[in-house]
């Protein structure tokens, strides 16, 4: 099955659905496919936020010759 452009095996989709149900108290009438897509979207959002946070923590020393990034 394809979810948000990813091919996902049926057993993997069931794992995503279970993860969704652990994180959310109700299904709001969502299909299993929509629940799986919601989990994938949450993970992608978390990854993007983490990247933005690391970029925001990047600092340049006084000489301007080196850059350190907190990870």
Coordinates of C-alpha atoms in Angstrom, one line a residue:
X1 CA 0.0 0.0 0.0
X2 CA 1.3 3.5 -0.8
X3 CA 1.1 6.1 2.0
X4 CA 2.2 9.6 1.3
X5 CA 4.3 8.4 -1.6
X6 CA 5.8 5.5 0.5
X7 CA 5.2 1.8 -0.2
X8 CA 4.2 0.3 3.1
X9 CA 3.7 -3.4 3.8
X10 CA 0.4 -4.4 5.4
X11 CA 2.1 -5.4 8.7
X12 CA 4.0 -2.2 8.9
X13 CA 0.7 -0.3 8.3
X14 CA -0.8 -2.1 11.2
X15 CA 2.1 -1.1 13.4
X16 CA 1.6 2.5 12.3
X17 CA -2.1 2.2 13.1
X18 CA -1.3 0.8 16.6
X19 CA 1.2 3.7 17.2
X20 CA -1.5 6.2 16.1
X21 CA -4.0 4.7 18.6
X22 CA -1.4 4.8 21.4
X23 CA -0.8 8.5 20.7
X24 CA -4.4 9.7 20.2
X25 CA -7.4 9.0 22.3
X26 CA -9.9 8.7 19.5
X27 CA -9.8 7.8 15.8
X28 CA -12.1 10.7 14.8
X29 CA -13.6 8.4 12.1
X30 CA -10.2 8.0 10.3
X31 CA -9.5 5.0 8.2
X32 CA -6.5 2.8 9.0
X33 CA -4.7 4.3 6.0
X34 CA -5.4 7.9 7.3
X35 CA -4.1 6.9 10.8
X36 CA -0.9 5.5 9.3
X37 CA -0.4 8.6 7.2
X38 CA -0.9 10.8 10.3
X39 CA 1.9 8.9 12.1
X40 CA 4.2 9.3 9.1
X41 CA 3.4 13.0 8.9
X42 CA 4.1 13.4 12.6
X43 CA 7.5 11.8 12.3
X44 CA 8.4 13.9 9.3
X45 CA 7.3 17.0 11.2
X46 CA 9.3 16.1 14.2
X47 CA 12.4 15.5 12.0
X48 CA 11.9 18.9 10.4
X49 CA 11.5 20.7 13.7
X50 CA 14.7 18.9 15.0
X51 CA 16.6 20.1 12.0
X52 CA 15.4 23.7 12.4
X53 CA 16.3 23.6 16.1
X54 CA 19.8 22.4 15.3
X55 CA 20.2 25.1 12.7
X56 CA 19.1 27.7 15.2
X57 CA 21.7 26.5 17.6
X58 CA 24.5 26.9 15.1
X59 CA 27.1 29.4 16.3
X60 CA 30.0 31.2 14.6
X61 CA 33.1 32.0 16.7
X62 CA 34.5 35.5 16.9
X63 CA 37.0 35.1 14.0
X64 CA 34.3 33.8 11.7
X65 CA 36.4 30.9 10.6
X66 CA 34.6 28.0 12.3
X67 CA 31.0 27.0 12.8
X68 CA 29.8 24.6 15.5
X69 CA 26.4 23.0 15.5
X70 CA 24.9 21.6 18.7
X71 CA 23.3 18.3 17.9

